[in-house]
Short mmCIF file of C-alpha atoms in Angstrom, two decimals:
data_model
loop_
_atom_site.label_atom_id
_atom_site.label_comp_id
_atom_site.label_asym_id
_atom_site.label_seq_id
_atom_site.Cartn_x
_atom_site.Cartn_y
_atom_site.Cartn_z
CA MET A 1 40.98 142.79 221.31
CA LEU A 2 37.79 145.32 219.86
CA SER A 3 34.43 145.34 220.17
CA VAL A 4 33.00 144.66 217.07
CA ASP A 5 30.16 146.92 216.18
CA LEU A 6 29.74 147.98 212.42
CA PRO A 7 27.99 151.00 212.32
CA GLN A 8 24.89 150.32 209.82
CA SER A 9 25.98 152.57 206.91
CA PRO A 10 28.12 155.57 206.00
CA SER A 11 26.82 158.57 208.37
CA THR A 12 29.02 161.48 207.27
CA PRO A 13 30.22 160.66 203.54
CA GLU A 14 30.75 164.35 202.67
CA LEU A 15 33.67 163.97 205.44
CA ALA A 16 35.04 160.79 204.38
CA GLN A 17 35.04 161.95 200.34
CA SER A 18 38.50 163.36 200.73
CA ASN A 19 40.12 161.55 203.81
CA ARG A 20 42.75 158.94 203.59
CA ILE A 21 43.43 157.30 206.30
CA LEU A 22 46.77 155.48 207.57
CA VAL A 23 46.21 152.67 209.98
CA VAL A 24 49.59 151.56 211.85
CA GLU A 25 48.84 148.28 213.36
CA ASP A 26 50.59 145.19 214.06
CA GLU A 27 47.88 142.49 214.98
CA THR A 28 46.57 141.21 211.83
CA LEU A 29 43.06 140.93 212.80
CA ILE A 30 42.71 144.03 214.32
CA ARG A 31 44.29 146.03 211.44
CA GLU A 32 41.90 144.21 208.74
CA MET A 33 38.93 144.98 211.39
CA LEU A 34 39.82 148.51 211.21
CA MET A 35 40.82 148.75 207.50
CA LEU A 36 37.00 147.44 206.89
CA SER A 37 34.90 149.27 208.81
CA LEU A 38 36.82 152.66 208.26
CA GLN A 39 36.09 151.47 204.23
CA GLU A 40 32.71 151.17 205.01
CA GLU A 41 32.30 154.78 206.28
CA GLY A 42 34.10 155.84 202.51
CA TYR A 43 37.25 156.82 203.71
CA ASP A 44 40.47 155.68 202.04
CA VAL A 45 42.67 153.61 204.09
CA VAL A 46 46.20 152.20 204.20
CA THR A 47 47.87 149.69 206.63
CA ALA A 48 51.10 148.87 208.09
CA ALA A 49 52.43 146.24 210.33
CA ASP A 50 55.57 148.11 211.92
CA GLY A 51 56.83 151.70 212.50
CA ARG A 52 59.06 151.70 209.81
CA THR A 53 56.94 151.31 206.93
CA ALA A 54 54.61 153.73 208.22
CA LEU A 55 57.26 156.35 208.23
CA THR A 56 57.88 155.46 205.20
CA LEU A 57 54.60 156.34 203.98
CA LEU A 58 54.29 159.22 206.16
CA SER A 59 57.17 160.70 204.38
CA GLU A 60 55.48 159.77 200.91
CA GLY A 61 52.62 161.66 202.25
CA ASP A 62 54.71 165.10 202.94
CA SER A 63 56.14 164.93 199.65
CA ASN A 64 54.34 167.51 196.60
CA ASN A 65 51.92 164.42 195.55
CA GLU A 66 48.62 164.98 196.81
CA ASP A 67 47.89 160.84 196.22
CA CYS A 68 50.15 160.22 199.00
CA HIS A 69 48.77 162.52 201.56
CA PHE A 70 47.37 161.25 205.01
CA SER A 71 44.20 163.14 206.32
CA LEU A 72 44.70 160.65 209.88
CA LEU A 73 47.03 158.43 211.63
CA ILE A 74 45.62 155.56 213.96
CA LEU A 75 48.55 153.99 215.65
CA ASP A 76 49.25 151.27 217.66
CA LEU A 77 51.69 151.88 220.28
CA MET A 78 53.71 148.55 220.83
CA LEU A 79 54.62 148.24 217.18
CA PRO A 80 57.98 146.33 215.81
CA GLN A 81 61.11 148.28 214.56
CA VAL A 82 59.87 151.97 215.07
CA ASN A 83 57.21 151.97 218.17
CA GLY A 84 54.16 154.21 218.38
CA LEU A 85 55.95 156.51 220.92
CA ASP A 86 58.83 157.16 219.02
CA LEU A 87 57.00 157.06 215.82
CA CYS A 88 54.71 159.90 217.31
CA ARG A 89 57.83 161.97 218.24
CA LEU A 90 59.34 161.66 214.95
CA ILE A 91 55.89 162.51 213.16
CA ARG A 92 56.05 166.10 214.94
CA TYR A 93 60.12 166.47 215.09
CA LYS A 94 59.56 167.01 211.38
CA GLY A 95 56.76 169.03 211.84
CA ASN A 96 53.64 167.14 210.25
CA SER A 97 50.73 168.10 212.20
CA ILE A 98 48.23 165.12 211.00
CA PRO A 99 45.73 164.32 213.42
CA ILE A 100 47.14 161.34 215.62
CA LEU A 101 44.47 158.90 217.08
CA ILE A 102 46.64 156.40 219.77
CA LEU A 103 45.44 152.57 220.26
CA SER A 104 46.79 150.80 223.27
CA ALA A 105 46.44 148.53 225.98
CA LYS A 106 48.02 150.52 228.34
CA ALA A 107 44.98 152.16 230.01
CA SER A 108 46.56 154.11 233.14
CA GLU A 109 46.36 157.80 233.40
CA THR A 110 50.22 157.78 232.98
CA ASP A 111 50.36 156.00 229.96
CA ARG A 112 47.72 157.78 228.27
CA VAL A 113 49.66 161.37 229.37
CA LEU A 114 52.08 160.32 227.71
CA GLY A 115 50.87 159.33 224.70
CA LEU A 116 49.14 162.86 224.36
CA GLU A 117 52.31 164.84 225.44
CA VAL A 118 54.43 163.18 222.54
CA GLY A 119 51.96 164.88 220.43
CA ALA A 120 49.04 162.18 220.02
CA ASP A 121 45.73 164.13 219.72
CA ASP A 122 43.32 161.18 221.49
CA TYR A 123 44.02 158.09 223.07
CA LEU A 124 41.37 155.24 222.69
CA THR A 125 42.22 151.89 225.11
CA LYS A 126 41.62 148.44 224.02
CA PRO A 127 39.24 146.78 223.83
CA PHE A 128 37.52 149.64 222.11
CA SER A 129 34.17 150.00 220.27
CA MET A 130 34.53 150.36 216.61
CA ARG A 131 31.32 152.88 216.82
CA GLU A 132 33.28 155.24 219.15
CA LEU A 133 36.90 154.91 217.32
CA ILE A 134 34.64 156.15 214.52
CA ALA A 135 33.27 158.87 216.01
CA ARG A 136 36.48 160.12 217.19
CA CYS A 137 38.31 159.65 213.59
CA ARG A 138 35.04 161.87 212.67
CA ALA A 139 36.17 164.26 215.29
CA LEU A 140 39.76 164.78 214.86
CA LEU A 141 39.31 164.99 210.99
CA ARG A 142 36.36 168.25 211.76
CA ARG A 143 39.02 169.61 214.38
CA HIS A 144 41.70 169.64 211.72
CA ARG A 145 39.97 170.57 208.67
CA TYR A 146 38.58 173.70 210.52
CA ASN A 147 42.25 174.66 212.67
CA SER A 148 43.42 174.49 208.46
CA THR A 149 41.13 177.04 207.20
CA PRO A 150 42.50 180.01 206.72
CA PRO A 151 40.57 182.77 208.25
CA THR A 152 38.12 184.85 206.26
CA PRO A 153 40.19 187.84 205.06
CA THR A 154 38.57 191.74 206.33
CA LEU A 155 36.46 193.54 203.78
CA GLN A 156 36.98 196.95 203.20
CA LEU A 157 35.59 199.63 201.00
CA ARG A 158 36.46 203.48 201.75
CA ASP A 159 35.55 204.09 205.06
CA ILE A 160 33.76 200.66 205.55
CA THR A 161 35.29 198.29 206.98
CA LEU A 162 33.59 194.48 207.74
CA TYR A 163 35.19 191.83 209.73
CA PRO A 164 33.86 188.34 208.88
CA GLU A 165 34.87 186.55 212.15
CA GLU A 166 34.14 188.81 214.38
CA CYS A 167 30.91 189.86 212.53
CA ARG A 168 31.88 193.28 213.29
CA VAL A 169 31.64 196.22 211.43
CA THR A 170 33.13 200.10 211.41
CA VAL A 171 32.01 203.02 209.37
CA ARG A 172 34.37 205.84 209.35
CA GLY A 173 36.44 204.50 212.44
CA GLU A 174 32.86 204.07 214.54
CA GLU A 175 31.51 200.51 215.30
CA VAL A 176 28.15 199.70 214.05
CA ASN A 177 25.76 197.70 215.35
CA PHE A 178 23.83 195.24 212.58
CA SER A 179 21.42 192.95 212.64
CA PRO A 180 22.18 189.38 211.09
CA LYS A 181 20.96 189.84 208.33
CA GLU A 182 22.11 193.21 207.69
CA PHE A 183 25.20 192.09 208.33
CA ARG A 184 24.66 189.16 205.65
CA LEU A 185 23.44 191.70 203.07
CA LEU A 186 26.64 194.12 203.76
CA GLU A 187 29.11 191.10 203.64
CA LEU A 188 27.70 189.60 200.21
CA PHE A 189 27.64 193.11 199.04
CA MET A 190 31.13 193.61 200.10
CA GLY A 191 32.63 190.68 198.90
CA TYR A 192 31.37 191.49 195.37
CA PRO A 193 31.46 195.44 194.66
CA ARG A 194 30.09 196.88 192.03
CA ARG A 195 28.22 193.64 191.04
CA VAL A 196 24.44 194.40 190.63
CA TRP A 197 21.85 191.85 192.68
CA SER A 198 18.16 191.77 191.97
CA ARG A 199 15.86 191.05 194.97
CA GLU A 200 15.32 187.65 193.81
CA GLN A 201 19.21 187.22 193.77
CA LEU A 202 19.52 189.06 197.40
CA ILE A 203 16.61 186.62 198.99
CA ASP A 204 17.97 183.77 197.59
CA GLN A 205 21.41 184.29 199.07
CA VAL A 206 20.42 186.09 202.52
CA TRP A 207 17.01 184.69 203.57
CA GLY A 208 17.43 181.19 201.32
CA PRO A 209 15.32 179.58 198.81
CA ASP A 210 12.38 178.59 201.09
CA PHE A 211 11.63 182.39 201.90
CA LEU A 212 7.65 183.07 201.77
CA GLY A 213 7.65 186.81 201.94
CA ASP A 214 7.38 189.61 199.78
CA THR A 215 10.83 191.14 198.08
CA LYS A 216 9.61 194.42 199.39
CA THR A 217 11.90 193.07 202.24
CA VAL A 218 15.19 193.73 200.52
CA ASP A 219 13.75 197.07 199.58
CA VAL A 220 13.27 197.99 203.66
CA HIS A 221 16.77 196.05 204.62
CA ILE A 222 18.73 198.13 202.03
CA ARG A 223 17.21 201.59 203.55
CA TRP A 224 18.13 200.24 206.95
CA LEU A 225 21.67 199.13 205.57
CA ARG A 226 21.72 203.33 204.23
CA GLU A 227 20.85 204.97 207.51
CA LYS A 228 23.57 202.92 209.16
CA LEU A 229 26.52 203.60 206.24
CA GLU A 230 25.52 206.71 204.20
CA LYS A 231 26.49 210.02 205.39
CA ASP A 232 23.29 211.29 203.52
CA PRO A 233 21.06 208.10 202.71
CA SER A 234 19.07 210.19 200.67
CA GLN A 235 21.78 210.53 198.01
CA PRO A 236 23.60 206.96 198.76
CA GLU A 237 27.29 206.97 197.81
CA TYR A 238 27.64 202.65 198.82
CA LEU A 239 24.45 201.71 198.22
CA ILE A 240 23.29 202.32 194.71
CA THR A 241 19.75 201.59 193.10
CA VAL A 242 20.23 200.13 189.53
CA ARG A 243 16.89 201.04 188.21
CA GLY A 244 15.08 198.12 186.73
CA PHE A 245 17.73 195.62 187.72
CA GLY A 246 18.45 196.12 191.76
CA TYR A 247 21.25 197.16 193.94
CA ARG A 248 25.17 197.46 194.05
CA PHE A 249 27.73 198.15 196.20
CA GLY A 250 30.48 201.11 195.20
#
């Protein structure tokens, strides 16, 4: 059984838009309630009543067909044909990293630990709140999306190396400290070498469109950057002024 307290409206549509969820549950009432509640949140939902059907659907999702891909698996343990634990083991054995949320009436610590050890990412006992289930689904999807995002590549131009993930910069082999705005400016310049940026464009990209200060703020930060980057700030090699237009890097 489950506690039905449906969310009032989709609260995170940006997360739901591209996420397809497979619900594997043999109890018709629970399966339909899960499907309706997740659909109300904006998710694309496919259901299965037994483990064998779920395996077939997941195998199709492993193909190159994006229309069959699943972002999350909600899995009951007590299933006909192939039970939830065996299904979980098979999924992980095949190298599928899909996030798995187990639903089970088995509430003992041993059961929860077993479910997690065979490859589940989360374990929710019945009866459960639909609001809590939705929240756990969102958390699993966010975590998986973050872990699946490739790291931002290191940016390098001659003697300057910028490490975006570490917020770190080395100049001629020495680590140099930058303020957050200086770092963001340098990252923008190095990400688009030789592109000319106007002061207004730099303010929009780094300070944001709601910035109410003067465009001379950009000139001040450029001067500070030159003092940290250039061998001779009066004759810059990296941050070049393009008269009448703005600044470019390199």
